[in-house]
Tab-separated table of C-alpha atoms in Angstrom:
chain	number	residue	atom	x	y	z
A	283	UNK	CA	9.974	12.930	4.001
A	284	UNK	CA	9.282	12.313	0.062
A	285	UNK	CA	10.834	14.607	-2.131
A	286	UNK	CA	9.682	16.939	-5.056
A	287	UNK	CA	9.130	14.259	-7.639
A	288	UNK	CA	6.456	12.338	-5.686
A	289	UNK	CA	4.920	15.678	-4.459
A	290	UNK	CA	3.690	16.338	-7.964
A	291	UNK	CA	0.672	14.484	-8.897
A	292	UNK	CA	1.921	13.713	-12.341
A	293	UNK	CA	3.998	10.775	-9.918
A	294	UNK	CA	2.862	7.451	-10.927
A	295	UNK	CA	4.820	3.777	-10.312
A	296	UNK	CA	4.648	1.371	-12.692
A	297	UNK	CA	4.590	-2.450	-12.387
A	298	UNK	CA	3.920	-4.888	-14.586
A	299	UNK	CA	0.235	-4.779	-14.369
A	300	UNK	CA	-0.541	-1.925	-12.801
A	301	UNK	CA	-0.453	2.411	-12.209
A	302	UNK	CA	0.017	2.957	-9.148
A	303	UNK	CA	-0.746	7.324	-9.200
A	304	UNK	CA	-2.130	10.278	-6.840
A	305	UNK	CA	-6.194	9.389	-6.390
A	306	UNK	CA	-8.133	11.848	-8.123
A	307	UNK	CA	-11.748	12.842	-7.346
A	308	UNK	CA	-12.964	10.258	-10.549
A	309	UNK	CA	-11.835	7.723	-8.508
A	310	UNK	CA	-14.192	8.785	-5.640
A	311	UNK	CA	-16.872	6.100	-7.118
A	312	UNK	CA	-14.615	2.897	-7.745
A	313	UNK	CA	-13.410	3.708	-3.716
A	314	UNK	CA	-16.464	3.582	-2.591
A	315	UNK	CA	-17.806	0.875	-4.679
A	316	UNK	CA	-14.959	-1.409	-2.846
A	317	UNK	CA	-14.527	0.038	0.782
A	318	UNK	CA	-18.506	-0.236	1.153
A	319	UNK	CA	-17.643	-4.111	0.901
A	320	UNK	CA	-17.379	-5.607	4.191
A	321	UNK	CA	-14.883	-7.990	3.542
A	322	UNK	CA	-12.461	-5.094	2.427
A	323	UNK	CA	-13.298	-3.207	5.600
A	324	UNK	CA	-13.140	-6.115	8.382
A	325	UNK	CA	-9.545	-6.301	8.507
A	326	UNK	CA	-8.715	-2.396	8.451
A	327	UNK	CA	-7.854	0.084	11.226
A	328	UNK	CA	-9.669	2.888	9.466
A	329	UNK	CA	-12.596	2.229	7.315
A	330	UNK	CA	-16.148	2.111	8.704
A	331	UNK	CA	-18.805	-0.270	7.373
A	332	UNK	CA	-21.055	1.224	6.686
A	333	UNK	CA	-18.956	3.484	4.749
A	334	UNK	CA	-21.044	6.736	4.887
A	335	UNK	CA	-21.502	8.849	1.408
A	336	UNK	CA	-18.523	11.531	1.280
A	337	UNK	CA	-15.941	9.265	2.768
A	338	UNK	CA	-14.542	8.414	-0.765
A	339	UNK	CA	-13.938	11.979	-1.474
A	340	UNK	CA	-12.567	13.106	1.873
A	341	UNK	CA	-10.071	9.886	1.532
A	342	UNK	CA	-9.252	11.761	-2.150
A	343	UNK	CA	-8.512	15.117	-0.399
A	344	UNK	CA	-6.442	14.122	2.619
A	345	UNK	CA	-4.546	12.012	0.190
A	346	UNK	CA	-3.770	14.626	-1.669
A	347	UNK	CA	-2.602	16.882	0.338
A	348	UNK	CA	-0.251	14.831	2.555
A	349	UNK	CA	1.108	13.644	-1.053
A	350	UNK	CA	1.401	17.586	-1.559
A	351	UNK	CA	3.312	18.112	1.370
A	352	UNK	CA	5.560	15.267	0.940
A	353	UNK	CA	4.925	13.944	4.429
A	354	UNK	CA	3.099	10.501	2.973
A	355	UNK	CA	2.566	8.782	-0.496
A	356	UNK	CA	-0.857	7.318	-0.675
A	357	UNK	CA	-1.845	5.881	-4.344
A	358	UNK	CA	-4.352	4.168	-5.893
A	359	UNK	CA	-3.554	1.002	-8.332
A	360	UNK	CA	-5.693	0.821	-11.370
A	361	UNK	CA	-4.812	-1.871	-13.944
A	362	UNK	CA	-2.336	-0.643	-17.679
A	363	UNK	CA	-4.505	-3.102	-19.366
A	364	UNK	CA	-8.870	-2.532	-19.724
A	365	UNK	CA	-10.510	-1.046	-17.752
A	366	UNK	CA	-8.753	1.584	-15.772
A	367	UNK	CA	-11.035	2.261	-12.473
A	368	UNK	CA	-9.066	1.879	-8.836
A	369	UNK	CA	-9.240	-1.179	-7.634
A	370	UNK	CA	-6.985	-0.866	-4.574
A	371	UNK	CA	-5.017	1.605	-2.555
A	372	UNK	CA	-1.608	1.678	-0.963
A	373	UNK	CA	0.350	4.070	1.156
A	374	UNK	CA	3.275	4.874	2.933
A	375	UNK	CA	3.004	6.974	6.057
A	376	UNK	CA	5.305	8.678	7.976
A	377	UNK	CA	6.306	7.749	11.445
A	378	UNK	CA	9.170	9.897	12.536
A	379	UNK	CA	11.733	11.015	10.722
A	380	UNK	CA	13.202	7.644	9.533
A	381	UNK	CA	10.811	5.424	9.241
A	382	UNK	CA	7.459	4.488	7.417
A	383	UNK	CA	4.232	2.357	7.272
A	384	UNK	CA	2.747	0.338	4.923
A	385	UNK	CA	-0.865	-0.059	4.096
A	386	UNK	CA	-3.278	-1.444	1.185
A	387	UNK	CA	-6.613	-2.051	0.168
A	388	UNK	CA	-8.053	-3.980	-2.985
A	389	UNK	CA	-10.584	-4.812	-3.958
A	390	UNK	CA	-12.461	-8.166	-4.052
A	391	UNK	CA	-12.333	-8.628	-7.606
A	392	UNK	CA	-8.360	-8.493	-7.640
A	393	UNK	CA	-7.733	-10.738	-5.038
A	394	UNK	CA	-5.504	-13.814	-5.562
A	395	UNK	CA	-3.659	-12.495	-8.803
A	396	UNK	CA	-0.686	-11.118	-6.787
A	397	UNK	CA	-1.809	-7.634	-7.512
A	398	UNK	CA	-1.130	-6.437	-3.579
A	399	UNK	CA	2.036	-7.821	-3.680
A	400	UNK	CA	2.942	-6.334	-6.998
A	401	UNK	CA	2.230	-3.531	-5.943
A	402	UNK	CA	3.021	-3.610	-2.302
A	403	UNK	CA	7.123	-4.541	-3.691
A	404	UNK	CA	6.565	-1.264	-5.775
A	405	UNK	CA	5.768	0.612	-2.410
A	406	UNK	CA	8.268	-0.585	-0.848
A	407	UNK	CA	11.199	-0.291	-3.700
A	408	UNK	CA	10.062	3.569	-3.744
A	409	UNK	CA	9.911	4.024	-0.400
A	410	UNK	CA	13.777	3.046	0.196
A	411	UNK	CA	14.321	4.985	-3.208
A	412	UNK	CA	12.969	7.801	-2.536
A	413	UNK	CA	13.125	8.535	1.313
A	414	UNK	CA	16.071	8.393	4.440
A	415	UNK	CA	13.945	6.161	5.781
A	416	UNK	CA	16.048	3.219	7.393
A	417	UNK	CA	12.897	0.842	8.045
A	418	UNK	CA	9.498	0.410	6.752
A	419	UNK	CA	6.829	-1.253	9.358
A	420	UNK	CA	3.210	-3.366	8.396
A	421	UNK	CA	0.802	-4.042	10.861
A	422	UNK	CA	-1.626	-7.327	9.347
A	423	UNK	CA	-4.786	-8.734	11.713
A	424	UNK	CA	-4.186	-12.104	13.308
A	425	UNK	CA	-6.720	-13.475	11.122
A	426	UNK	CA	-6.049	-11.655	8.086
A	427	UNK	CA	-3.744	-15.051	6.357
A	428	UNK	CA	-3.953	-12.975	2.930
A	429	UNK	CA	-2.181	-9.723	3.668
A	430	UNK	CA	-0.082	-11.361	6.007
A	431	UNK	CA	1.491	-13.991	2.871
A	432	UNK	CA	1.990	-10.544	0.942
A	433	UNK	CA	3.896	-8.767	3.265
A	434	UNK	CA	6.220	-11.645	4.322
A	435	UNK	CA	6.749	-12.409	0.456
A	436	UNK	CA	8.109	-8.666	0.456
A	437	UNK	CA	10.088	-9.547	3.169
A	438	UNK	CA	8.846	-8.416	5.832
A	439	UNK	CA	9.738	-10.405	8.838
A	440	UNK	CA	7.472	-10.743	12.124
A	441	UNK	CA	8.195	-8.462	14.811
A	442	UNK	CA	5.673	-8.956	17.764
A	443	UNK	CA	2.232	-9.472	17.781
A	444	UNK	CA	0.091	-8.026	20.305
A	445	UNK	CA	-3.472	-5.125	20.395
A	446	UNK	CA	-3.596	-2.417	18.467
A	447	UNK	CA	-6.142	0.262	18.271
A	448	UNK	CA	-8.657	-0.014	15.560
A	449	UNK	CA	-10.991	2.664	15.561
A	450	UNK	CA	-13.365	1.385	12.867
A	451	UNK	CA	-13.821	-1.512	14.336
A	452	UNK	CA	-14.156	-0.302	18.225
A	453	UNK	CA	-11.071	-0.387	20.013
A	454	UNK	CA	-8.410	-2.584	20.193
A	455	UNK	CA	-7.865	-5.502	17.611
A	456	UNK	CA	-5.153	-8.196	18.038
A	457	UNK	CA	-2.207	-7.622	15.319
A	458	UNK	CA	1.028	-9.253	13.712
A	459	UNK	CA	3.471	-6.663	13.491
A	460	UNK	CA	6.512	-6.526	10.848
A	461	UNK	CA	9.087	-4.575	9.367
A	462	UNK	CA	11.467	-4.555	6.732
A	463	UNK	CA	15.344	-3.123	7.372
A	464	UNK	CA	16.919	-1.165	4.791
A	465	UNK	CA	20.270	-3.358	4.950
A	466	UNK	CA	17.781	-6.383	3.947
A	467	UNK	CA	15.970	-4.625	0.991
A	468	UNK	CA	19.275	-3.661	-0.746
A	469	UNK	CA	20.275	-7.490	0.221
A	470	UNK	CA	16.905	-8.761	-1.589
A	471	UNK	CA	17.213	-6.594	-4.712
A	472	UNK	CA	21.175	-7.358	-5.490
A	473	UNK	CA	19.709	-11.279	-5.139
A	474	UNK	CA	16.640	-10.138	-7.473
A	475	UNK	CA	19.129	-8.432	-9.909
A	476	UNK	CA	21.556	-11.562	-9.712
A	477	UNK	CA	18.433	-13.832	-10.184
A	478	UNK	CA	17.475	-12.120	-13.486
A	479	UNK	CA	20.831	-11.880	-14.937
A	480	UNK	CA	21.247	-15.982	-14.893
A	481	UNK	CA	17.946	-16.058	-16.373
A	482	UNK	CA	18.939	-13.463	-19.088
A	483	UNK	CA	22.147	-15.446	-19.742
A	484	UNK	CA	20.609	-19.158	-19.774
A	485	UNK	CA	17.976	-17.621	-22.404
């Protein structure tokens, strides 16, 4: 579904604060460092807790190679400014041939400095500008008030709510579900673009 440019791993986003670019095996230490933290893991589908030695690195290489193959962009963000370790991951993954899924992980220390949802508009503004796709979807844990404020200030809007399976976690885990048209993205950037110009021309 992506095309050439983001199947190169010189692709990288840039926000105000942050890279978002392919994961490389360096990162393999910073990953771990912050899916090994429970409160990180508890709300995800996917990562187990304990997370076992090798995970980090076999997250780097499947990355990688659906990046490679165009079928799904997963990054990691690492800040412009000091210290450049990972501190978070985000991804957009296929589902058919016209639409995609959103998912991110940060870590601890970046929470509640509107990093994921920095980043999480980047995904999104990419996704749309890069791909056919003519929805993107986000799936958020009942109890999981922080991601959920993130994807609805994207504008995501709720769609159901109802189990979903979980395998780190055992089974099935009760979920919000949202998505995000393409019709209302373009909508939200031409207000966006509007927004800025007043400000440019009251300056």
């Amino acid at each position: 579904m992506f095309p050439d440019l983001a199947r190169d791993d010189v692709f990288r986003i840039e926000t105000p604060r942050l890279w978002l670019r392919w994961p490389r095996i360096c990162d393999a230490a910073a990953i771990h460092k912050f899916c090994s933290q429970w409160e990180v893991a508890r709300f995800t589908a996917r990562i187990p807790h304990p997370y076992p030695q090798g995970s980090a690195e076999r997250f780097i290489y499947a990355a990688r190679e659906a990046n490679a193959s165009g079928r799904d962009l997963t990054l990691v963000m690492t800040p412009i400014k000091g210290k450049r370790d990972a501190v978070g991951s985000i991804s957009l993954e296929s589902r058919g041939k016209d639409r995609l899924a959103l998912g991110f992980v940060l870590a601890p220390e970046a929470w509640g400095k509107g990093l994921a949802t920095e980043a999480a508009q980047a995904m999104i503004d990419a996704g749309f500008g890069l791909t056919p796709a003519v929805e993107i979807l986000a799936s958020v844990r009942v109890e999981n008030e922080a991601s959920r404020a993130v994807i609805e200030k994207c504008g995501f809007a709720l769609a159901g709510t109802g189990p979903q399976g979980a395998p780190a976690r055992g089974g099935m885990v009760e979920c919000h579900s949202f998505r995000v048209r393409r019709a209302d993205w373009a909508e939200a950037g031409a207000q966006r673009r509007a927004a800025a110009a007043d400000l440019a021309r009251a300056s």
